[in-house]
Short mmCIF file of N, CA and C in Angstrom, two decimals:
data_model
loop_
_atom_site.label_atom_id
_atom_site.label_comp_id
_atom_site.label_asym_id
_atom_site.label_seq_id
_atom_site.Cartn_x
_atom_site.Cartn_y
_atom_site.Cartn_z
N MET A 4 242.99 253.62 213.04
CA MET A 4 243.55 254.92 212.36
C MET A 4 243.07 254.57 210.45
N SER A 5 242.39 255.30 209.89
CA SER A 5 242.46 254.78 208.71
C SER A 5 243.85 255.50 208.03
N ALA A 6 243.76 254.78 207.01
CA ALA A 6 245.06 255.69 206.34
C ALA A 6 244.49 256.65 205.74
N SER A 7 245.88 257.78 205.25
CA SER A 7 245.40 258.53 204.86
C SER A 7 244.99 258.31 203.05
N ARG A 8 244.66 259.45 202.31
CA ARG A 8 244.57 259.07 200.93
C ARG A 8 246.00 259.08 200.21
N ARG A 9 246.63 260.01 200.60
CA ARG A 9 248.17 259.53 200.20
C ARG A 9 248.83 258.59 200.28
N GLU A 10 248.62 257.58 201.74
CA GLU A 10 248.96 256.46 201.65
C GLU A 10 248.51 255.14 200.99
N VAL A 11 246.84 254.97 200.86
CA VAL A 11 246.34 254.20 199.42
C VAL A 11 246.72 254.70 198.22
N LEU A 12 247.40 255.93 198.21
CA LEU A 12 247.83 256.39 197.04
C LEU A 12 249.13 255.34 196.27
N ARG A 13 250.12 255.60 197.70
CA ARG A 13 251.30 255.22 197.61
C ARG A 13 251.40 253.93 197.28
N SER A 14 250.43 252.95 198.34
CA SER A 14 250.92 251.42 198.42
C SER A 14 250.23 250.87 197.32
N GLY A 15 249.21 251.91 196.13
CA GLY A 15 248.79 251.25 195.00
C GLY A 15 249.97 251.21 194.05
N VAL A 16 250.57 252.23 193.98
CA VAL A 16 251.50 252.57 193.09
C VAL A 16 252.62 251.58 193.35
N LEU A 17 252.97 251.19 194.35
CA LEU A 17 253.85 250.38 194.69
C LEU A 17 253.75 248.29 194.08
N ALA A 18 252.20 248.56 194.50
CA ALA A 18 251.62 247.63 193.90
C ALA A 18 251.32 247.17 192.59
N GLY A 19 251.46 248.34 191.54
CA GLY A 19 251.11 248.31 190.32
C GLY A 19 252.85 248.24 189.98
N THR A 20 253.43 248.38 190.43
CA THR A 20 255.39 248.47 190.36
C THR A 20 255.66 247.04 189.91
N ALA A 21 255.03 246.58 191.20
CA ALA A 21 255.50 244.94 191.32
C ALA A 21 255.45 244.09 190.42
N VAL A 22 253.36 244.34 190.31
CA VAL A 22 253.07 242.94 189.10
C VAL A 22 253.62 243.96 187.78
N ALA A 23 254.24 244.73 187.42
CA ALA A 23 254.58 245.62 186.14
C ALA A 23 255.98 244.34 186.09
N ALA A 24 256.71 244.69 187.07
CA ALA A 24 258.13 244.22 187.02
C ALA A 24 257.95 242.82 186.99
N THR A 25 256.82 241.93 187.47
CA THR A 25 256.90 240.39 187.16
C THR A 25 256.41 240.10 185.86
N GLY A 26 255.73 241.11 185.53
CA GLY A 26 255.40 240.61 184.08
C GLY A 26 256.18 241.11 183.30
N LEU A 27 256.90 241.84 183.46
CA LEU A 27 258.10 242.03 182.54
C LEU A 27 259.44 241.36 182.54
N GLY A 28 259.51 239.99 183.54
CA GLY A 28 260.02 239.18 183.56
C GLY A 28 260.08 237.96 183.50
N ALA A 29 259.14 238.04 183.65
CA ALA A 29 257.98 236.76 182.60
C ALA A 29 258.47 236.77 181.00
N ALA A 30 257.88 237.70 180.50
CA ALA A 30 258.29 238.30 178.84
C ALA A 30 259.34 237.80 178.63
N ALA A 31 260.51 238.53 179.45
CA ALA A 31 261.62 238.59 178.75
C ALA A 31 262.02 237.05 179.16
N ARG A 32 261.97 236.08 179.82
CA ARG A 32 262.17 234.79 180.09
C ARG A 32 261.65 234.39 179.00
N ALA A 33 260.85 234.34 178.68
CA ALA A 33 259.74 233.89 177.26
C ALA A 33 260.25 234.16 176.09
N SER A 34 261.05 235.49 175.82
CA SER A 34 261.41 235.92 174.40
C SER A 34 262.34 235.24 174.15
N GLY A 35 263.20 234.16 174.56
CA GLY A 35 263.93 233.56 173.94
C GLY A 35 263.31 231.54 173.72
N ASP A 36 262.64 231.23 174.47
CA ASP A 36 261.79 230.37 174.66
C ASP A 36 261.18 229.81 173.07
N PRO A 37 261.98 228.61 172.81
CA PRO A 37 261.24 228.35 171.21
C PRO A 37 260.05 227.87 171.07
N LEU A 38 259.47 227.51 172.53
CA LEU A 38 257.44 226.95 172.72
C LEU A 38 257.34 228.36 172.16
N ILE A 39 257.80 229.81 172.51
CA ILE A 39 256.77 230.96 172.49
C ILE A 39 257.03 231.29 170.55
N THR A 40 258.22 230.92 170.80
CA THR A 40 258.52 231.74 169.28
C THR A 40 259.00 231.40 168.13
N GLU A 41 258.10 229.97 168.22
CA GLU A 41 258.45 229.03 167.43
C GLU A 41 257.16 228.41 166.79
N VAL A 42 256.46 228.28 165.67
CA VAL A 42 255.11 227.80 165.24
C VAL A 42 255.18 226.56 165.77
N GLN A 43 254.74 225.93 166.84
CA GLN A 43 255.05 224.53 166.95
C GLN A 43 254.43 223.44 166.28
N GLU A 44 254.47 222.11 166.08
CA GLU A 44 254.08 220.78 165.25
C GLU A 44 253.25 220.92 165.25
N TRP A 45 252.33 220.41 166.36
CA TRP A 45 250.88 220.37 166.55
C TRP A 45 249.79 221.64 166.12
N ASN A 46 250.32 222.65 165.92
CA ASN A 46 249.73 224.12 165.60
C ASN A 46 250.35 224.33 163.48
N ARG A 47 250.86 223.60 163.32
CA ARG A 47 250.98 222.94 161.65
C ARG A 47 250.11 222.70 160.27
N LYS A 48 249.23 222.01 161.23
CA LYS A 48 248.51 220.59 160.54
C LYS A 48 246.75 221.01 161.50
N LEU A 49 246.08 220.43 160.79
CA LEU A 49 244.76 220.13 161.88
C LEU A 49 244.57 219.05 162.24
N GLY A 50 243.81 218.98 163.22
CA GLY A 50 243.87 218.13 164.31
C GLY A 50 242.50 217.16 163.98
N ASP A 51 242.40 216.30 165.02
CA ASP A 51 241.05 215.15 164.60
C ASP A 51 239.71 216.24 164.42
N GLY A 52 238.69 215.70 163.62
CA GLY A 52 237.66 216.31 163.13
C GLY A 52 236.53 215.79 164.40
N VAL A 53 235.49 216.15 164.13
CA VAL A 53 234.21 216.43 164.93
C VAL A 53 233.77 215.07 164.67
N GLY A 54 233.90 213.96 165.57
CA GLY A 54 232.92 212.83 164.81
C GLY A 54 233.98 211.56 165.57
N THR A 55 235.58 211.77 165.52
CA THR A 55 236.58 211.24 165.50
C THR A 55 236.47 210.63 166.68
N TYR A 56 235.86 210.47 167.33
CA TYR A 56 235.66 209.38 168.40
C TYR A 56 234.29 209.26 168.78
N ALA A 57 233.63 208.45 169.21
CA ALA A 57 232.31 208.53 169.53
C ALA A 57 232.18 208.68 170.81
N TYR A 58 233.14 208.37 171.97
CA TYR A 58 233.30 208.83 173.06
C TYR A 58 234.32 209.95 173.26
N GLY A 59 234.27 210.89 174.31
CA GLY A 59 235.17 212.02 174.40
C GLY A 59 236.18 210.97 175.64
N MET A 60 237.32 210.96 175.45
CA MET A 60 238.22 211.00 176.43
C MET A 60 239.09 211.68 176.82
N PRO A 61 240.30 211.16 177.76
CA PRO A 61 240.92 212.16 178.41
C PRO A 61 242.04 212.33 177.25
N SER A 62 242.59 213.90 176.87
CA SER A 62 243.72 213.86 176.71
C SER A 62 245.08 212.64 176.31
N PRO A 63 245.52 212.41 175.64
CA PRO A 63 246.91 211.62 175.88
C PRO A 63 248.29 212.16 177.12
N HIS A 64 247.26 213.65 176.72
CA HIS A 64 248.82 213.80 177.84
C HIS A 64 248.58 213.80 178.85
N GLU A 65 247.40 213.73 179.54
CA GLU A 65 247.17 213.39 181.12
C GLU A 65 246.99 211.87 181.48
N SER A 66 248.01 211.06 180.22
CA SER A 66 247.60 209.51 180.89
C SER A 66 248.01 209.08 182.03
N HIS A 67 249.17 209.98 183.16
CA HIS A 67 249.54 209.80 184.01
C HIS A 67 248.10 210.19 185.10
N VAL A 68 247.01 210.65 184.63
CA VAL A 68 245.93 211.21 185.83
C VAL A 68 245.30 209.35 185.62
N VAL A 69 245.33 208.97 186.58
CA VAL A 69 244.57 207.40 186.95
C VAL A 69 244.44 206.97 187.99
N ARG A 70 243.66 206.35 188.57
CA ARG A 70 243.36 205.27 189.47
C ARG A 70 244.44 204.78 189.47
N ARG A 71 244.39 204.17 190.80
CA ARG A 71 245.41 203.17 190.76
C ARG A 71 245.19 202.26 191.88
N THR A 72 246.41 201.07 192.20
CA THR A 72 245.93 200.07 193.17
C THR A 72 246.87 200.10 193.97
N LEU A 73 246.94 199.10 195.10
CA LEU A 73 248.22 198.89 196.37
C LEU A 73 247.79 197.23 195.92
N PRO A 74 248.48 196.97 195.34
CA PRO A 74 248.56 195.04 194.74
C PRO A 74 248.70 194.20 196.36
N TRP A 75 249.52 194.96 197.28
CA TRP A 75 249.88 193.78 198.43
C TRP A 75 248.45 194.45 199.29
N LEU A 76 247.67 195.45 198.96
CA LEU A 76 246.32 195.95 199.84
C LEU A 76 245.79 194.51 200.42
N THR A 77 245.52 193.74 199.14
CA THR A 77 244.34 192.83 199.49
C THR A 77 244.65 190.88 198.77
N GLY A 78 244.37 190.20 198.82
CA GLY A 78 244.39 189.03 198.06
C GLY A 78 243.95 188.83 196.90
N ASN A 79 243.50 189.71 196.30
CA ASN A 79 242.66 189.56 194.89
C ASN A 79 242.00 190.23 194.28
N THR A 80 241.85 190.67 192.98
CA THR A 80 241.53 192.17 192.65
C THR A 80 239.82 192.34 192.92
N ALA A 81 238.94 190.98 193.43
CA ALA A 81 237.89 190.84 193.36
C ALA A 81 237.29 191.48 194.30
N SER A 82 238.13 191.71 195.52
CA SER A 82 237.98 192.40 196.60
C SER A 82 238.95 193.25 197.13
N SER A 83 239.17 194.39 196.67
CA SER A 83 240.28 195.36 196.72
C SER A 83 239.27 197.14 196.40
N SER A 84 240.67 197.54 196.14
CA SER A 84 240.15 198.97 195.88
C SER A 84 241.17 199.43 195.15
N SER A 85 240.68 200.36 194.59
CA SER A 85 241.63 201.31 194.02
C SER A 85 241.31 202.94 194.28
N PHE A 86 241.97 203.99 194.09
CA PHE A 86 242.05 205.18 194.43
C PHE A 86 241.75 206.44 193.79
N THR A 87 241.02 207.31 193.94
CA THR A 87 241.33 208.43 193.02
C THR A 87 242.44 209.16 192.92
N PRO A 88 242.70 210.18 192.35
CA PRO A 88 244.56 210.57 192.43
C PRO A 88 243.80 211.90 192.71
N LEU A 89 243.62 212.34 193.65
CA LEU A 89 243.24 213.91 194.35
C LEU A 89 244.43 214.45 193.49
N HIS A 90 245.51 214.89 193.85
CA HIS A 90 246.62 215.41 193.60
C HIS A 90 246.20 216.09 193.03
N ALA A 91 245.80 215.08 191.44
CA ALA A 91 246.05 215.56 190.08
C ALA A 91 244.77 216.13 189.72
N LEU A 92 243.52 216.82 190.31
CA LEU A 92 242.47 217.02 190.22
C LEU A 92 242.42 218.55 190.37
N GLU A 93 241.59 219.29 189.65
CA GLU A 93 241.27 220.46 189.25
C GLU A 93 239.55 220.93 189.67
N GLY A 94 238.98 221.55 190.41
CA GLY A 94 237.69 222.01 191.17
C GLY A 94 237.15 220.74 192.01
N ILE A 95 235.82 220.83 192.20
CA ILE A 95 235.46 220.06 192.95
C ILE A 95 234.75 218.87 192.89
N ILE A 96 234.92 218.36 191.05
CA ILE A 96 233.79 217.02 190.46
C ILE A 96 235.20 216.30 190.10
N THR A 97 235.23 214.82 190.42
CA THR A 97 235.88 214.42 190.05
C THR A 97 235.52 213.28 188.39
N PRO A 98 236.00 213.51 187.67
CA PRO A 98 235.33 212.62 186.78
C PRO A 98 235.25 211.41 187.09
N ASN A 99 233.86 210.39 186.24
CA ASN A 99 233.29 209.17 186.67
C ASN A 99 234.61 208.16 186.52
N GLY A 100 235.67 208.40 185.72
CA GLY A 100 236.66 207.97 185.28
C GLY A 100 238.04 207.53 186.09
N LEU A 101 237.62 208.23 187.37
CA LEU A 101 238.81 208.62 188.30
C LEU A 101 238.43 208.60 189.39
N CYS A 102 236.58 208.20 189.81
CA CYS A 102 236.08 207.62 190.84
C CYS A 102 237.03 206.78 191.89
N PHE A 103 237.16 206.43 192.92
CA PHE A 103 237.60 205.65 193.59
C PHE A 103 236.56 203.96 193.56
N GLU A 104 237.34 202.96 193.84
CA GLU A 104 236.41 201.21 193.97
C GLU A 104 236.73 201.20 194.65
N ARG A 105 235.02 200.36 195.21
CA ARG A 105 235.70 199.09 196.35
C ARG A 105 234.83 198.48 196.13
N HIS A 106 235.80 197.08 196.12
CA HIS A 106 234.68 195.78 196.17
C HIS A 106 235.23 194.74 196.39
N HIS A 107 233.48 194.57 196.76
CA HIS A 107 233.45 192.99 197.47
C HIS A 107 234.03 191.55 196.97
N ALA A 108 233.14 191.94 196.29
CA ALA A 108 233.32 190.34 195.11
C ALA A 108 232.77 190.79 193.53
N GLY A 109 233.28 191.63 193.26
CA GLY A 109 233.90 192.00 191.72
C GLY A 109 232.89 193.24 191.02
N ILE A 110 233.06 193.35 190.16
CA ILE A 110 231.63 193.95 189.40
C ILE A 110 230.59 192.81 189.07
N ALA A 111 229.67 193.36 188.68
CA ALA A 111 228.61 192.73 188.02
C ALA A 111 228.22 193.35 186.96
N ALA A 112 228.01 192.69 185.35
CA ALA A 112 228.10 193.33 184.32
C ALA A 112 226.25 192.50 184.39
N ILE A 113 225.87 193.75 184.78
CA ILE A 113 224.18 193.70 184.55
C ILE A 113 223.72 194.51 183.41
N ASP A 114 222.75 193.41 182.85
CA ASP A 114 221.60 194.33 181.37
C ASP A 114 221.05 194.81 181.66
N ALA A 115 220.75 196.17 181.83
CA ALA A 115 219.74 196.98 182.03
C ALA A 115 218.39 196.61 181.49
N ALA A 116 218.30 195.23 180.75
CA ALA A 116 216.66 195.08 180.80
C ALA A 116 216.74 194.09 180.74
N GLU A 117 217.33 193.44 181.77
CA GLU A 117 216.71 192.40 182.52
C GLU A 117 217.23 192.99 184.51
N HIS A 118 217.37 193.84 184.79
CA HIS A 118 217.70 194.53 185.99
C HIS A 118 215.96 194.51 186.90
N ARG A 119 216.20 194.36 188.01
CA ARG A 119 215.40 194.74 188.47
C ARG A 119 215.46 195.51 189.54
N LEU A 120 214.18 196.57 189.78
CA LEU A 120 214.47 197.43 191.89
C LEU A 120 213.31 196.39 191.85
N MET A 121 213.46 196.30 193.49
CA MET A 121 212.21 195.63 194.09
C MET A 121 212.30 196.33 195.38
N VAL A 122 210.88 196.98 195.99
CA VAL A 122 211.09 198.13 197.06
C VAL A 122 210.05 197.16 197.56
N HIS A 123 210.26 196.60 198.68
CA HIS A 123 209.69 195.88 199.50
C HIS A 123 209.57 196.26 200.69
N GLY A 124 209.35 195.55 201.89
CA GLY A 124 209.51 195.80 203.47
C GLY A 124 208.58 196.17 203.88
N LEU A 125 209.23 198.02 204.40
CA LEU A 125 208.08 198.21 205.06
C LEU A 125 207.14 199.82 203.93
N VAL A 126 206.74 199.15 203.34
CA VAL A 126 206.11 199.98 202.47
C VAL A 126 204.67 199.03 202.76
N ASP A 127 203.63 199.81 202.18
CA ASP A 127 202.30 199.30 202.39
C ASP A 127 202.04 198.18 200.84
N THR A 128 202.72 198.89 199.48
CA THR A 128 202.32 197.75 198.45
C THR A 128 203.84 197.64 197.91
N PRO A 129 204.34 196.27 197.96
CA PRO A 129 206.03 195.99 197.01
C PRO A 129 205.00 196.15 195.56
N LEU A 130 206.35 196.95 195.28
CA LEU A 130 206.68 197.24 194.00
C LEU A 130 208.10 196.80 193.32
N VAL A 131 207.77 196.67 192.01
CA VAL A 131 209.32 196.21 191.71
C VAL A 131 209.06 197.17 189.90
N PHE A 132 210.42 197.64 189.45
CA PHE A 132 210.54 198.50 188.40
C PHE A 132 211.69 197.67 187.52
N THR A 133 211.51 197.99 186.49
CA THR A 133 212.28 197.73 185.38
C THR A 133 213.01 199.29 185.43
N VAL A 134 214.43 199.04 184.81
CA VAL A 134 215.05 200.36 184.47
C VAL A 134 213.95 201.13 182.96
N ASP A 135 213.66 200.79 182.46
CA ASP A 135 212.39 201.81 181.75
C ASP A 135 211.63 202.24 182.21
N ASP A 136 210.93 201.93 183.42
CA ASP A 136 210.18 201.81 184.45
C ASP A 136 210.80 203.54 185.09
N LEU A 137 211.65 203.26 185.74
CA LEU A 137 212.83 204.44 186.05
C LEU A 137 212.48 205.60 185.49
N ARG A 138 212.60 205.27 184.05
CA ARG A 138 213.54 206.22 183.22
C ARG A 138 212.09 207.33 182.22
N ARG A 139 210.87 206.97 182.92
CA ARG A 139 210.10 207.58 182.75
C ARG A 139 209.46 208.44 184.13
N PHE A 140 210.10 208.11 185.28
CA PHE A 140 209.79 209.16 186.39
C PHE A 140 210.69 210.63 186.30
N PRO A 141 210.44 211.94 186.61
CA PRO A 141 211.34 212.98 186.73
C PRO A 141 212.52 212.73 187.59
N ARG A 142 213.50 213.15 186.49
CA ARG A 142 215.55 212.42 187.86
C ARG A 142 215.22 213.99 188.44
N ARG A 143 216.28 213.67 189.32
CA ARG A 143 216.82 214.45 190.33
C ARG A 143 218.47 214.19 189.81
N SER A 144 218.89 215.89 189.68
CA SER A 144 220.66 215.67 189.96
C SER A 144 220.98 216.52 191.37
N ARG A 145 222.13 215.90 192.01
CA ARG A 145 222.35 216.43 192.78
C ARG A 145 224.32 216.29 193.07
N ILE A 146 224.41 216.91 193.51
CA ILE A 146 226.24 216.94 193.59
C ILE A 146 226.65 216.58 194.94
N LEU A 147 227.47 215.43 195.17
CA LEU A 147 227.62 214.61 196.72
C LEU A 147 228.78 214.23 196.67
N PHE A 148 229.08 213.95 197.87
CA PHE A 148 230.36 213.46 198.11
C PHE A 148 230.37 212.27 199.03
N LEU A 149 231.22 211.63 198.45
CA LEU A 149 231.24 209.70 198.94
C LEU A 149 232.57 209.58 199.64
N GLU A 150 232.49 209.03 200.97
CA GLU A 150 233.50 208.65 201.19
C GLU A 150 233.60 207.25 201.40
N CYS A 151 234.75 205.81 201.45
CA CYS A 151 234.60 204.78 201.75
C CYS A 151 235.17 204.69 203.08
N ALA A 152 234.29 204.27 203.95
CA ALA A 152 234.50 204.19 205.30
C ALA A 152 235.96 203.82 205.68
N ALA A 153 236.74 203.02 204.56
CA ALA A 153 238.07 202.22 204.88
C ALA A 153 238.72 203.83 204.51
N ASN A 154 238.41 204.33 204.11
CA ASN A 154 239.07 205.76 203.45
C ASN A 154 240.30 206.09 204.88
N THR A 155 242.01 206.25 204.30
CA THR A 155 243.30 206.09 205.33
C THR A 155 243.49 205.11 206.47
N LEU A 156 242.79 204.19 205.64
CA LEU A 156 242.48 202.77 206.00
C LEU A 156 244.94 202.48 206.33
N THR A 157 245.46 203.14 204.80
CA THR A 157 246.70 202.51 204.86
C THR A 157 247.61 202.93 205.93
N GLU A 158 246.64 204.38 206.57
CA GLU A 158 247.64 205.35 207.84
C GLU A 158 247.18 204.61 209.16
N TRP A 159 246.24 203.68 209.56
CA TRP A 159 245.49 203.24 210.58
C TRP A 159 246.85 202.88 211.72
N GLN A 160 247.64 202.17 210.91
CA GLN A 160 248.41 201.59 211.97
C GLN A 160 250.10 202.52 211.57
N ALA A 161 250.19 202.47 211.12
CA ALA A 161 251.45 203.63 210.85
C ALA A 161 251.80 204.12 209.44
N ALA A 162 252.84 204.92 209.31
CA ALA A 162 252.32 205.51 207.75
C ALA A 162 253.28 204.71 206.80
N GLN A 163 252.36 204.30 206.22
CA GLN A 163 252.55 203.03 204.75
C GLN A 163 253.13 203.31 203.37
N VAL A 164 252.39 205.01 202.96
CA VAL A 164 252.85 205.24 201.69
C VAL A 164 253.27 206.27 201.26
N ASN A 165 253.36 207.12 200.81
CA ASN A 165 253.65 208.64 200.76
C ASN A 165 252.82 209.24 199.56
N SER A 166 251.56 208.89 199.59
CA SER A 166 251.07 209.80 198.54
C SER A 166 249.52 210.04 198.67
N CYS A 167 249.44 211.09 198.55
CA CYS A 167 247.45 211.98 199.34
C CYS A 167 246.93 210.49 198.22
N GLN A 168 247.12 210.33 197.64
CA GLN A 168 246.02 209.13 196.81
C GLN A 168 245.98 207.95 197.56
N PHE A 169 246.82 207.62 197.91
CA PHE A 169 246.99 205.83 198.43
C PHE A 169 246.21 206.63 199.93
N THR A 170 246.76 207.75 200.78
CA THR A 170 246.21 207.60 202.31
C THR A 170 245.01 208.54 201.86
N HIS A 171 244.34 209.19 200.69
CA HIS A 171 243.40 209.82 201.24
C HIS A 171 242.13 209.28 199.78
N GLY A 172 242.72 208.83 199.21
CA GLY A 172 241.42 208.55 197.49
C GLY A 172 240.86 207.93 197.39
N MET A 173 240.26 207.38 198.70
CA MET A 173 238.74 206.47 198.82
C MET A 173 237.99 207.55 198.99
N LEU A 174 237.88 208.75 198.28
CA LEU A 174 236.66 209.42 198.36
C LEU A 174 236.50 210.78 196.60
N HIS A 175 235.55 210.79 196.56
CA HIS A 175 235.32 211.19 194.90
C HIS A 175 234.07 212.66 195.79
N CYS A 176 233.59 213.41 194.71
CA CYS A 176 232.36 214.46 194.50
C CYS A 176 231.68 214.21 193.52
N VAL A 177 231.02 213.55 192.96
CA VAL A 177 230.27 213.44 191.24
C VAL A 177 229.28 214.02 191.48
N GLU A 178 228.58 214.32 190.45
CA GLU A 178 226.59 214.48 189.92
C GLU A 178 226.28 213.13 189.75
N TYR A 179 225.69 212.92 190.66
CA TYR A 179 224.44 211.38 190.98
C TYR A 179 223.10 212.22 190.23
N THR A 180 222.55 211.19 189.55
CA THR A 180 221.35 211.90 188.89
C THR A 180 220.65 210.66 189.56
N GLY A 181 218.91 210.59 189.26
CA GLY A 181 218.30 209.31 189.65
C GLY A 181 216.99 209.77 189.70
N VAL A 182 216.02 208.99 189.99
CA VAL A 182 214.58 208.74 190.46
C VAL A 182 214.42 209.04 191.94
N PRO A 183 214.15 209.92 192.85
CA PRO A 183 213.40 209.88 194.42
C PRO A 183 212.75 208.85 194.50
N LEU A 184 212.82 207.35 195.23
CA LEU A 184 211.76 206.55 195.58
C LEU A 184 211.49 206.50 196.59
N ARG A 185 210.92 208.05 197.26
CA ARG A 185 210.51 207.69 198.22
C ARG A 185 209.02 208.94 197.90
N HIS A 186 208.21 208.22 198.99
CA HIS A 186 207.04 208.85 198.57
C HIS A 186 205.86 207.98 197.59
#
């Protein structure tokens, strides 16, 4: 059964009235709010200029959005995990600084000038590339989802933590860019 024109118009008027009433209620609540009615301190002076920070960092007001660890999970930090704050993210892309970490022997500090990539094994001709060699090739970017096989580890035997970050935080979605090594 199709709705009559009159029913469609009536439901549209009712929906419009509900939206308007909600907006008026919000405006009435905000009318006495000093954050709305008064000029705030941060808006009374100029902010930091272009070039103040050589590398962009998150706002200090977002300082609570961080990777976290569970100190009791492993015996030392060289072989441990940090967890992505899934509950605090917007959108599908995880900022690089918030991607989970899983290390089994710490983080190696490798000088790119000394790094070599060797392709050998089931290839006709083994090859060795420097980072500069790789930078000369066309790059490809892909948005990929990466999950640690140990994700949800904290829940395998019983509920142990009360945070999405600690139960499911060993995953992220980022844009990876690199050189395809096939062919």
